[in-house]
Structure formats: structure tokens, C-alpha cells
Tab-separated table of C-alpha atoms in Angstrom:
chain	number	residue	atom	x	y	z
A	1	UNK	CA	72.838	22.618	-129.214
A	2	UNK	CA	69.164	22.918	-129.833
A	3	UNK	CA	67.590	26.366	-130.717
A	4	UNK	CA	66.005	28.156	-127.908
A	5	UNK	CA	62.510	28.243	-129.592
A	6	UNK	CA	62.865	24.852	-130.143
A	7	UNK	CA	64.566	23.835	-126.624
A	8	UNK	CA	61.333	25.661	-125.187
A	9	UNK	CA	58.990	23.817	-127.269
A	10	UNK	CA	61.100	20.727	-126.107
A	11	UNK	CA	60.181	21.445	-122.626
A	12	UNK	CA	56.643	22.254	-123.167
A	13	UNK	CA	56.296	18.641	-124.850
A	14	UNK	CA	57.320	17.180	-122.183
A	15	UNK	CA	55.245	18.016	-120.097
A	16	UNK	CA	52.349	17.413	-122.416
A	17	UNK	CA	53.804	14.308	-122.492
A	18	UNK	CA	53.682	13.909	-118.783
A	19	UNK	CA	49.880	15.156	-119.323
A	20	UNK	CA	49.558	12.401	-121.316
A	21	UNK	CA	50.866	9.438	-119.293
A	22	UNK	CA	48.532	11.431	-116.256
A	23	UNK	CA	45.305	11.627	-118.617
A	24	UNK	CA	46.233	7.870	-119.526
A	25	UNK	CA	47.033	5.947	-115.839
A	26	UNK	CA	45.289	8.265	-112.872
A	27	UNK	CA	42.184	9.996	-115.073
A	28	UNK	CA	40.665	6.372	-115.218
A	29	UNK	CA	41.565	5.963	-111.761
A	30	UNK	CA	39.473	9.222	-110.789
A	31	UNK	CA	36.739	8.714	-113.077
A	32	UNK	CA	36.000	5.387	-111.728
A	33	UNK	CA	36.110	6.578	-107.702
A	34	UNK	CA	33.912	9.457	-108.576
A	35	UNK	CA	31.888	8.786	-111.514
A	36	UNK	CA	31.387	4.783	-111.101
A	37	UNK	CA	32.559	3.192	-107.583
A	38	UNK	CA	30.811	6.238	-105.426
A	39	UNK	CA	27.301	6.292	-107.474
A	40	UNK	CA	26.799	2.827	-107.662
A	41	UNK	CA	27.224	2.439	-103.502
A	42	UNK	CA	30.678	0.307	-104.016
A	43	UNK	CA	32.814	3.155	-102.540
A	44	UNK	CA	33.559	1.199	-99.160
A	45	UNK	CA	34.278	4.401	-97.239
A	46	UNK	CA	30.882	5.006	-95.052
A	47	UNK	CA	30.323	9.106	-94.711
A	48	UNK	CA	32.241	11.117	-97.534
A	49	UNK	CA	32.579	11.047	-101.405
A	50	UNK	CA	35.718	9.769	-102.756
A	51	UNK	CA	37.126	13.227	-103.219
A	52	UNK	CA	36.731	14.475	-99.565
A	53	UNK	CA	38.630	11.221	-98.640
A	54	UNK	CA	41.621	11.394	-100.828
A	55	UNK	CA	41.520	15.393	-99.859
A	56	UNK	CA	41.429	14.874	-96.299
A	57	UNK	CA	43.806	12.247	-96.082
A	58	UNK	CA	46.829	13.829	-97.107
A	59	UNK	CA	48.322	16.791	-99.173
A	60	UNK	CA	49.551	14.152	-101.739
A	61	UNK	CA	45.801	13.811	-102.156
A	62	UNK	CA	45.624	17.570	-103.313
A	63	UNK	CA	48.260	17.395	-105.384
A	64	UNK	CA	46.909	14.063	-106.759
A	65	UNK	CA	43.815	15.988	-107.968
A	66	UNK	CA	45.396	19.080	-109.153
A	67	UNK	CA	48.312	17.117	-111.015
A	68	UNK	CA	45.159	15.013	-112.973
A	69	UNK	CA	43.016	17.200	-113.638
A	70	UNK	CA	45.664	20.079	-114.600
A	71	UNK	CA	47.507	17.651	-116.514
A	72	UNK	CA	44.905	16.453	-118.231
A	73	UNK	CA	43.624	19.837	-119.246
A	74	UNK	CA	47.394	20.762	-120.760
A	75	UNK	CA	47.384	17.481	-122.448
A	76	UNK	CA	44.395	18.402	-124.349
A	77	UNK	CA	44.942	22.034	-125.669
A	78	UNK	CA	48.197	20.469	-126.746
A	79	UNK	CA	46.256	17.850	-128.658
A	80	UNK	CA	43.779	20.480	-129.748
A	81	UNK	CA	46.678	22.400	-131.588
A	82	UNK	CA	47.651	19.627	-133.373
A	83	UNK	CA	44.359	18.837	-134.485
A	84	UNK	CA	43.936	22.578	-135.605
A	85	UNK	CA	47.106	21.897	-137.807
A	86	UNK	CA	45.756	18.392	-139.269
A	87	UNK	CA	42.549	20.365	-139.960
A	88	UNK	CA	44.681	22.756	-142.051
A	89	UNK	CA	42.911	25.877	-140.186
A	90	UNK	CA	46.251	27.525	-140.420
A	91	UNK	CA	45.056	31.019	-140.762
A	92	UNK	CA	42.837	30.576	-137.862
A	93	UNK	CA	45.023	28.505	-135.385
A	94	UNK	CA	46.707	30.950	-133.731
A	95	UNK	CA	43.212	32.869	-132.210
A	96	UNK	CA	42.120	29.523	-131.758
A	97	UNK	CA	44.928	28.164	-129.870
A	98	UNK	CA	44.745	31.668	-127.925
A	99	UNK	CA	41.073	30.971	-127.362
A	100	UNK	CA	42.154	27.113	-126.121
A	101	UNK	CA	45.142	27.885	-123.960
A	102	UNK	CA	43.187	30.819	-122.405
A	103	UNK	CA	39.939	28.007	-121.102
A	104	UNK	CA	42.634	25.782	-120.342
A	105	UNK	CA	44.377	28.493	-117.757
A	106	UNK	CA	41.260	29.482	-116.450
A	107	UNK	CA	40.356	25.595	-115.866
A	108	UNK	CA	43.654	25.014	-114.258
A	109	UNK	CA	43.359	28.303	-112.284
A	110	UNK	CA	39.541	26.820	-111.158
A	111	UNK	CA	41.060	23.867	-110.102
A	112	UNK	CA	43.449	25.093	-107.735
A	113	UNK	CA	41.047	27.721	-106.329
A	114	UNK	CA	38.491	24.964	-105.803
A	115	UNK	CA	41.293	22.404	-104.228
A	116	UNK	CA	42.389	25.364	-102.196
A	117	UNK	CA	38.824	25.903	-100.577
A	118	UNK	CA	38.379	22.398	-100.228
A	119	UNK	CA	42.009	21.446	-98.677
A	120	UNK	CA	43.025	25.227	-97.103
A	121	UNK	CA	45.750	23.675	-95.047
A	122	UNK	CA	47.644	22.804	-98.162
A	123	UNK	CA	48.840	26.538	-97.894
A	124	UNK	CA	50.257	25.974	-94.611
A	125	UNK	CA	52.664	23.365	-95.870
A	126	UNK	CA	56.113	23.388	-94.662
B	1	UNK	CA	48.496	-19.780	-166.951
B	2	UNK	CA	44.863	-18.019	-167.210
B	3	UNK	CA	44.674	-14.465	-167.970
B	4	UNK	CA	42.449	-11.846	-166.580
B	5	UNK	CA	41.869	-7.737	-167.656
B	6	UNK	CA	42.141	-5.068	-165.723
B	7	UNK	CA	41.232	-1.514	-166.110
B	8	UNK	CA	44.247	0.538	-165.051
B	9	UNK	CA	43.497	4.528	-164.348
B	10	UNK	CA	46.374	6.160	-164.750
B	11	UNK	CA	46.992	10.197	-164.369
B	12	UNK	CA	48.360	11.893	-167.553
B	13	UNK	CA	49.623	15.240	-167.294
B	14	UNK	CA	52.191	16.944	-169.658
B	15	UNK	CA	53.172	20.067	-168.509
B	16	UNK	CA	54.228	21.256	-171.934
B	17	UNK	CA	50.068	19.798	-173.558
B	18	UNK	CA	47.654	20.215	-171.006
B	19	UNK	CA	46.514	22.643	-168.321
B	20	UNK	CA	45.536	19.983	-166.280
B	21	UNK	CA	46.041	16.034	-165.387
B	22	UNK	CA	43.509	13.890	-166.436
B	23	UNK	CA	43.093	10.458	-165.856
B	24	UNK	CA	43.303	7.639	-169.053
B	25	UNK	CA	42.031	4.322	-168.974
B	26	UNK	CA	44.358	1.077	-170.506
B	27	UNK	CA	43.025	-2.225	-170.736
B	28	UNK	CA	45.952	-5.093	-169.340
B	29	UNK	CA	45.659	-8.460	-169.386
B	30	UNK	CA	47.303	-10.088	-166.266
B	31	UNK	CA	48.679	-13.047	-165.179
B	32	UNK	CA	48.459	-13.967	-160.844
B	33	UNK	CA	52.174	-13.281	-160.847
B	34	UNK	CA	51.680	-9.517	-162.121
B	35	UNK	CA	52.387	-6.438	-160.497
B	36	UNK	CA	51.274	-2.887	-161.241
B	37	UNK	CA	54.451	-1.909	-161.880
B	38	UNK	CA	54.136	-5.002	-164.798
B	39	UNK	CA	51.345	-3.662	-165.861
B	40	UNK	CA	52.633	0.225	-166.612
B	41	UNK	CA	55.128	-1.851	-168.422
B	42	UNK	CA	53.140	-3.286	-170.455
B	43	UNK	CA	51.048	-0.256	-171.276
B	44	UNK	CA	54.321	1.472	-172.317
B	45	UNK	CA	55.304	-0.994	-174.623
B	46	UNK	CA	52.118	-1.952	-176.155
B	47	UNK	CA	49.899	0.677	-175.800
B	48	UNK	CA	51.296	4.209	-175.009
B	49	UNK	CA	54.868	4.900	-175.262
B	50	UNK	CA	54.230	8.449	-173.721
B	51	UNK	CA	53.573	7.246	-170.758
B	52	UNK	CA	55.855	8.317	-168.004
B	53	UNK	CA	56.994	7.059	-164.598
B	54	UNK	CA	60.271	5.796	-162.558
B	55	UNK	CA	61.208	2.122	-162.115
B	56	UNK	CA	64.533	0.071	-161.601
B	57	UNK	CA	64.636	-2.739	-159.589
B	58	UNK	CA	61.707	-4.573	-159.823
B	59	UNK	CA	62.085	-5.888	-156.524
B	60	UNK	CA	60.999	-3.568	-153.436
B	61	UNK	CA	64.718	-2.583	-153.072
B	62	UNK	CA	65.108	0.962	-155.202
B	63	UNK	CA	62.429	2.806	-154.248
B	64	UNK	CA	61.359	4.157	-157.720
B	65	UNK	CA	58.659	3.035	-158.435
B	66	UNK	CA	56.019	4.313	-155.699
B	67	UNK	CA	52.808	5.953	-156.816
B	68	UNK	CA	49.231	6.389	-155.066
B	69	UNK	CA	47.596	3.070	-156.007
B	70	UNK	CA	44.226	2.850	-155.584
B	71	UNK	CA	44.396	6.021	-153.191
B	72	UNK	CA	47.270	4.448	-150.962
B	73	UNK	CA	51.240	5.506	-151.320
B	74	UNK	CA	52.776	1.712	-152.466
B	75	UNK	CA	55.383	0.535	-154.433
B	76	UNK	CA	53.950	-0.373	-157.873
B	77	UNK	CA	55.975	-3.379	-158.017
B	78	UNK	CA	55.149	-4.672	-154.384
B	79	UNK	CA	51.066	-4.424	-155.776
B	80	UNK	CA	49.533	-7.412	-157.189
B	81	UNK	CA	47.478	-6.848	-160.089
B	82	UNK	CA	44.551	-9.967	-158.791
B	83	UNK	CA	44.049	-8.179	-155.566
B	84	UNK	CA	42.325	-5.237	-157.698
B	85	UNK	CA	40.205	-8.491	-159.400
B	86	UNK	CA	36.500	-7.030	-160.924
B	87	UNK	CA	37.851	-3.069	-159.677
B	88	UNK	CA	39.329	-0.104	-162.055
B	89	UNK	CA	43.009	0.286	-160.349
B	90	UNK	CA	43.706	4.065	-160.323
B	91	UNK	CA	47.351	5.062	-159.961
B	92	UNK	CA	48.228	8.411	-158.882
B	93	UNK	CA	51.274	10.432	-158.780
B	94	UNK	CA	52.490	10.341	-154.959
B	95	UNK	CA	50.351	13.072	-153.371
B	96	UNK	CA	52.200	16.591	-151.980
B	97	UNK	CA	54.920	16.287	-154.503
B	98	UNK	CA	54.401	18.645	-157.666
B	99	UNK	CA	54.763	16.294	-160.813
B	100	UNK	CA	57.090	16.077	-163.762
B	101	UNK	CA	55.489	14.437	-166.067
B	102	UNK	CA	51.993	11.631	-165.594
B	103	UNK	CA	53.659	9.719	-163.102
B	104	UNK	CA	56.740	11.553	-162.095
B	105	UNK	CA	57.153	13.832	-159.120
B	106	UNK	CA	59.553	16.219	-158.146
B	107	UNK	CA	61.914	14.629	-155.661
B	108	UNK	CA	63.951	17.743	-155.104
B	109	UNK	CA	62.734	18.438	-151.570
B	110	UNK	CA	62.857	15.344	-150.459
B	111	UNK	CA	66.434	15.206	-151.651
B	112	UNK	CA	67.634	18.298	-150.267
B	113	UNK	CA	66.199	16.939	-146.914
B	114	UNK	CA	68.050	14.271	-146.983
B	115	UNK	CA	71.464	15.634	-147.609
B	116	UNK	CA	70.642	18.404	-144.851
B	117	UNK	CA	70.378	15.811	-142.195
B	118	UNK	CA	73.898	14.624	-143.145
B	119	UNK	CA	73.353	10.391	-143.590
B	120	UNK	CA	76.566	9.464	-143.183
B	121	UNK	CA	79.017	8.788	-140.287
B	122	UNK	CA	80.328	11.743	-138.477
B	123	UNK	CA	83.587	11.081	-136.207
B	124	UNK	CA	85.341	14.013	-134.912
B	125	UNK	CA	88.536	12.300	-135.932
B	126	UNK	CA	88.487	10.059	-138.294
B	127	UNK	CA	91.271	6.868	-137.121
B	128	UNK	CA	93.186	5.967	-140.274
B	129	UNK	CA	92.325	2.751	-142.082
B	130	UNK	CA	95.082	0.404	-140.364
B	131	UNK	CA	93.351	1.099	-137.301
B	132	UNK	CA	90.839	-1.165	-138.272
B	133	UNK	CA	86.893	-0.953	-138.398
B	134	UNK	CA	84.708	0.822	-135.887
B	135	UNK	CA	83.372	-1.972	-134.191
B	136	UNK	CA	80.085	-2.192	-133.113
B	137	UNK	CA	78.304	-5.157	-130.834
B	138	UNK	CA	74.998	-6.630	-131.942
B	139	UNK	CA	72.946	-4.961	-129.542
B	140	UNK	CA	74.401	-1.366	-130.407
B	141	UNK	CA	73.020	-2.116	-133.981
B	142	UNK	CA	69.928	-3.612	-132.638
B	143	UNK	CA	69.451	0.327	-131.830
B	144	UNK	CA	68.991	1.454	-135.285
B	145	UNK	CA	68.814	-1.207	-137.292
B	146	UNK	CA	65.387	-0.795	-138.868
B	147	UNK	CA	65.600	3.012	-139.501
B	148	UNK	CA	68.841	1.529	-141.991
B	149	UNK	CA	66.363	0.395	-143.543
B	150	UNK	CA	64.642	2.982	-145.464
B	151	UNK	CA	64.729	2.959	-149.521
B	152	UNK	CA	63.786	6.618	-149.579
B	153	UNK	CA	60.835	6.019	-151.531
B	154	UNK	CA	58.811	8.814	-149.854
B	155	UNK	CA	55.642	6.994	-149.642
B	156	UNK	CA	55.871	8.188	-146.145
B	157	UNK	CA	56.113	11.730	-147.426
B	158	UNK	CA	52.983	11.199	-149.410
B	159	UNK	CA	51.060	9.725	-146.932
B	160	UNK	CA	51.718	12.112	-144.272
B	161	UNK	CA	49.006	15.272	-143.757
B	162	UNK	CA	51.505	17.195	-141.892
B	163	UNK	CA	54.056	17.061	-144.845
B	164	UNK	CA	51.280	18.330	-147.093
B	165	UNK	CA	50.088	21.267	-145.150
B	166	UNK	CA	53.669	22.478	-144.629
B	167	UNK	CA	56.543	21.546	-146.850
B	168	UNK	CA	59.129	22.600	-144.762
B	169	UNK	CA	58.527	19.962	-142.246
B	170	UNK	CA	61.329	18.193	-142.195
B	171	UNK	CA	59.328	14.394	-142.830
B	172	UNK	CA	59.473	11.493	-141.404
B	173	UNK	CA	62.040	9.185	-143.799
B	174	UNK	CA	64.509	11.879	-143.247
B	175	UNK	CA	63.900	12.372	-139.518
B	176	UNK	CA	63.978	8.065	-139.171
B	177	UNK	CA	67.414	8.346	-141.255
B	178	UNK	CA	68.684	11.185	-138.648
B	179	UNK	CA	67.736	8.707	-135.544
B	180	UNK	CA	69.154	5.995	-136.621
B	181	UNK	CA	72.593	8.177	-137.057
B	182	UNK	CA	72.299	9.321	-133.632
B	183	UNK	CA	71.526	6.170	-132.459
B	184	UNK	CA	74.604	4.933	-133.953
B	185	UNK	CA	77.786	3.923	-131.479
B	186	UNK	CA	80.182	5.013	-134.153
B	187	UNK	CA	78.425	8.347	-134.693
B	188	UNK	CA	79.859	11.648	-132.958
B	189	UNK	CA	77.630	13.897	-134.677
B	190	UNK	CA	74.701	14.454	-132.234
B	191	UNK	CA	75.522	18.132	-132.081
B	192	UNK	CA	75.324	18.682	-135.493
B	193	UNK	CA	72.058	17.031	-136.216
B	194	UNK	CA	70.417	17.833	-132.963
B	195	UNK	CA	69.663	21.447	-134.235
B	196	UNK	CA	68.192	20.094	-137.515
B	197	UNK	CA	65.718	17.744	-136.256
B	198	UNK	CA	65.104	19.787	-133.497
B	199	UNK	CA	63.964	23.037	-135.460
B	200	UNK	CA	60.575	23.477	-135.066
B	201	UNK	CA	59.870	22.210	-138.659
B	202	UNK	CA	61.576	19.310	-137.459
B	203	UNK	CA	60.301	16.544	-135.079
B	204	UNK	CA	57.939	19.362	-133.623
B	205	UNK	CA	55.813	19.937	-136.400
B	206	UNK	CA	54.532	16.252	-136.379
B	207	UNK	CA	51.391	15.465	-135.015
B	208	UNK	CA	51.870	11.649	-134.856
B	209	UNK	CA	49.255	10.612	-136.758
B	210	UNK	CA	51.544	7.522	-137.520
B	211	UNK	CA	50.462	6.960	-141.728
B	212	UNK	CA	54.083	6.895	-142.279
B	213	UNK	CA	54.655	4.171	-140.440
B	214	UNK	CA	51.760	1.890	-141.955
B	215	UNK	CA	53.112	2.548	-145.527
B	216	UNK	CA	56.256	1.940	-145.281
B	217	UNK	CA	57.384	-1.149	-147.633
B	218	UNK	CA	60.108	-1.832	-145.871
B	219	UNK	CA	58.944	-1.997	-141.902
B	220	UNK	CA	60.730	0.968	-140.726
B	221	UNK	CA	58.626	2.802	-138.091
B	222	UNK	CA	59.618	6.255	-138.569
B	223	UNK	CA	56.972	7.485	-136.140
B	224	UNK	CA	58.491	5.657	-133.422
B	225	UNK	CA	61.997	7.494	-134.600
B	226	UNK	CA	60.229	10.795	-134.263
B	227	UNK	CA	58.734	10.295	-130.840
B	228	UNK	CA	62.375	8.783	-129.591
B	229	UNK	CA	63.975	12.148	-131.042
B	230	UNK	CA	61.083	13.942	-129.117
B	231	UNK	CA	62.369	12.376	-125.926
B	232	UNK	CA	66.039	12.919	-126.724
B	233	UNK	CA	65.270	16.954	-127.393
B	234	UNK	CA	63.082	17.274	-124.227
B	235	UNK	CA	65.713	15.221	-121.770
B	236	UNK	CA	68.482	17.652	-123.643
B	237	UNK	CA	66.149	20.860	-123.135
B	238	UNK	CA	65.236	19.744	-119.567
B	239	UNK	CA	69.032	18.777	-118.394
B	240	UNK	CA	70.055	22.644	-120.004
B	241	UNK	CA	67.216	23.987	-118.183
B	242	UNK	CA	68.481	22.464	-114.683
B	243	UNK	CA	72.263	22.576	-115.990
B	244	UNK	CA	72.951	25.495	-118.003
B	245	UNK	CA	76.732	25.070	-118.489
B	246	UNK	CA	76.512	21.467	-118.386
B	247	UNK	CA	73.768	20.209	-120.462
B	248	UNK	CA	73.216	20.271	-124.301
């Protein structure tokens, strides 16, 4: 049996993991819609940016977004406390992993009040 | 066979003498076929018997003999004297270990790591001898079979910035030896060594930045062992989280 700090630490890992595989596979994916295929005229889709299209196609677009961008975010204060660590800033890592997880929250928290205004019918979900 | 010099470096430090260590300069000549480890040798028996440092084997297989050469954790006797040609070859003391004597560190932590992660078979009962051997099919030792391979010559501990900012991390040869005993068929003793490299000195305090794995003399990736632990603790966390009475 694992200790419960520990099994928590386990779980929060995970899903940093998870961040990670997100930031790795669907971040590219996003950046190029957005940032490359949409500026440069190759998005195909005639009357809406690529995010209005994958938001008003389906709820799985939403939570596509949110799930990226979220995930993304958690991978990176996760990152950013074990670069604190390999820095040796021990004495200061904890206010500055406070100060990290706090943007991070607020990010996430931005995201999903931006995808809500966006997408409000995601609330209405079944 | 033509003979060359080199300028070996090494770090004296007495305890009982000086305050501090200090490096000394030796001048070896060398053959192609030499090895720093040859070279110490030499210096010992020709030049300075005070010097001090570990050696046995001579052949990449005990472990003794590693040192910081040239700034990198390596086996002394796996380090080819011409590959320094026209350059002073320092040799350290393996870094994050406190030191003996010139050359010699402490190995205590190390080796009460290593006993705490219990390397050896557990069974929960043990089948008496006429019972025969625990067999085990190639692919079942396919599992583990580099981790077996670790000499426990802590270059990995001396080349990993984790280990050196916090001592009680657990470290990567021992972690590699615990994953390749729970990867083990024979093995019952997950539950035992579960909570050890599960603390959060254990697997959790590494940061995989993977210098373990590129000094190891003897291939074992014990990076890869770590993350594979990591994903055996959060699938065990996760499964108690969903199954509380069922999951471990």
C-alpha cells in the first residue's frame, strides 16, 4: 500500500502526465489551426476562425479546447516545480510554486469562463 | 609500443592533514592500451604511495573504481588514457558523496539505500528446494533484464542534480534495482517495496532529467525504471481512488 501523501501525489502525476501527452499531440494541432492555417488564408472553412468552428460544431469541441489549453497549463506549473527544485531555490519554492499554481488556476478558471461565453449551451448539456 | 605523457589532476584531501582538497599534478607515461585507472596505478607505485582510491576488477564488472573524470562520473578503468591526448585529465572524487580520503567517498548512503529496497527475491512462501526452480520464460526476463544489470557503482548517484540537492532521494540505481524486482515473475513482494519507492523521496522527487541514464557503464536506463514505477504508483493510486477496498 502506498502512503496517502504519496498515493495523492501519484494521482496528481498522472494527470500531469496526461497534460503532457495533451501539450505534446493536440497543442500542435491548435497552434497550427489558429496561429498558422487561419492567418495564412489555408483554413478552408469560408466565414469563421478555426475556433468558432470547432466551438460551434459540437460540445466535444469545447471540451477539446478546455482539455488543451487546461492541460497544458497543469502540465507546465508541474514542470515549473521541478525546475524550481533543479534550480536548488528550495527555500523559495514553496511561495513560488504558490505564486505558479495560483496563475495557473486563474488561467484555467479564464478558460472556462471564456469557453462558457463563447459555447453557453455547453451548460445545458444533458 | 610508443609512449606518450599525460598530466593527470588528481584531488588530494586527507582529512586528518589538510582543511581542504587540493588538486596535485603526476606526470604518466602511457601506452594506447592504458586506462586511467592504469594510470592511478602507476602513480601509486612509482610516484605517491599516499595516494588513495578503490579498484578491483579491472574490467567494468566491480564497480570500484568510478571517479569524476574530466568532470563526467566514469569508471576509471573503462577511460582511455589517448582520448585525453595534448589535455590535463582531472579526476575527481564522485560528486554529492562526502570523501574518505583523495579519491574515496563515503558509500554509506548509497548502501543503506540499497538494502532498504530489499534486492532480493521475496515469495510469500518459499517452496522447498525439491520443488525445483522458479521458472521463468524468456520474455518474463526480457522485463527486467537490464535493470539486473547494475554494478552499483553510483555514477548515476553522482551525476544526478536531484540526488545532490536532497540526499534522501531515494536515487536512481536503487530505484532501477527495485523495478526490476517488481518486474520480476518470481517476485511477491510488490507490497513491500511499493511504499518505499513510492515515498515522496522516492520516484517522486525525480525530475527526469535522465544524466543517470547516459552514465551508466553498463546500459541500464534507470530513468526509464523510474518513469515505469511512476506509472505503476499512479494506475495503483488511481484504481484505490475508484476502488477503495479493492485496489492497492
Amino acid at each position: 500500500m502506498m502512503p496517502k501523501v504519496a498515493r495523492l501525489h501519484a494521482i496528481l502525476w498522472g494527470v500531469f502526465s496526461m497534460g503532457g501527452f495533451i501539450a505534446a499531440f493536440l497543442l500542435p494541432v491548435l497552434i497550427y489551426l489558429v496561429g498558422i492555417a487561419y492567418p495564412l488564408g489555408l483554413w478552408p472553412m469560408a466565414g469563421g476562425d478555426p475556433t468558432s468552428a470547432i466551438l460551434s460544431h459540437h460540445h466535444i469541441g469545447t471540451l477539446f479546447l478546455f482539455v488543451t489549453v487546461a492541460g497544458s497549463l497543469y502540465h507546465g506549473i508541474f514542470r515549473f516545480q521541478s525546475t524550481l527544485t533543479e534550480l536548488g531555490l528550495a527555500p523559495a519554492k514553496r511561495a513560488l510554486e504558490a505564486i505558479g499554481y495560483l496563475i495557473i488556476i486563474l488561467g484555467i478558471l479564464a478558460v472556462a469562463y471564456y469557453l462558457l461565453l463563447l459555447n453557453p449551451s455547453v451548460l445545458s448539456l444533458p | 609500443m610508443s609512449q606518450d605523457i599525460a598530466t593527470i589532476r588528481v584531488t588530494r584531501y586527507r582529512p586528518e592533514k589538510d582543511g581542504k582538497p587540493f588538486f596535485q599534478d603526476y606526470k604518466v607515461p602511457y601506452r594506447k592500451d592504458m586506462v586511467v585507472l592504469d594510470a592511478l596505478n602507476y602513480i601509486k607505485a612509482n610516484l605517491d604511495g599516499t595516494l588513495t582510491y578503490r579498484w578491483s576488477c579491472r574490467m567494468g564488472v566491480c564497480g570500484s573504481c568510478g571517479a569524476n573524470v574530466d568532470g563526467v562520473p566514469k569508471l576509471t578503468c573503462a577511460s582511455f588514457l589517448h582520448e585525453f591526448k595534448g589535455r590535463t585529465i582531472k579526476v575527481e572524487p564522485l560528486t554529492h558523496f562526502s570523501v574518505i580520503k583523495d579519491l574515496v567517498v563515503n558509500m554509506d548512503d548509497f548502501m543503506h539505500k540499497l538494502v532498504e529496497i530489499k534486492p532480493w527475491i521475496i515469495k510469500e512462501k518459499e517452496s522447498p528446494p525439491e520443488e525445483g526452480e522458479y521458472r521463468q520464460s524468456a520474455e518474463e526476463l526480457e522485463r527486467y533484464a537490464q535493470f539486473s544489470s547494475c554494478i552499483n557503482c553510483m555514477l548515476c548517484y553522482s551525476a544526478c542534480p536531484v540526488y545532490g540537492l536532497n540526499e534522501k532521494f531515494l536515487g536512481p540505481a536503487a530505484i532501477a534495482l527495485a523495478y526490476r524486482y517488481i518486474e520480476d515473475s518470481r517476485d511477491e513482494g510488490k507490497d513491500v517495496r511499493f511504499p518505499i519507492v513510492h515515498e515522496l523521496e522516492g520516484v517522486w522527487e525525480c525530475t527526469l532529467v535522465g544524466e543517470c541514464s547516459v552514465v551508466c557503464p553498463k546500459g541500464v536506463d534507470p530513468m526509464l525504471a523510474i518513469q515505469k514505477t511512476k506509472i505503476l504508483g499512479a494506475t495503483n493510486a488511481l484504481k484505490s481512488l475508484v476502488m477503495p477496498r479493492g485496489g492497492k
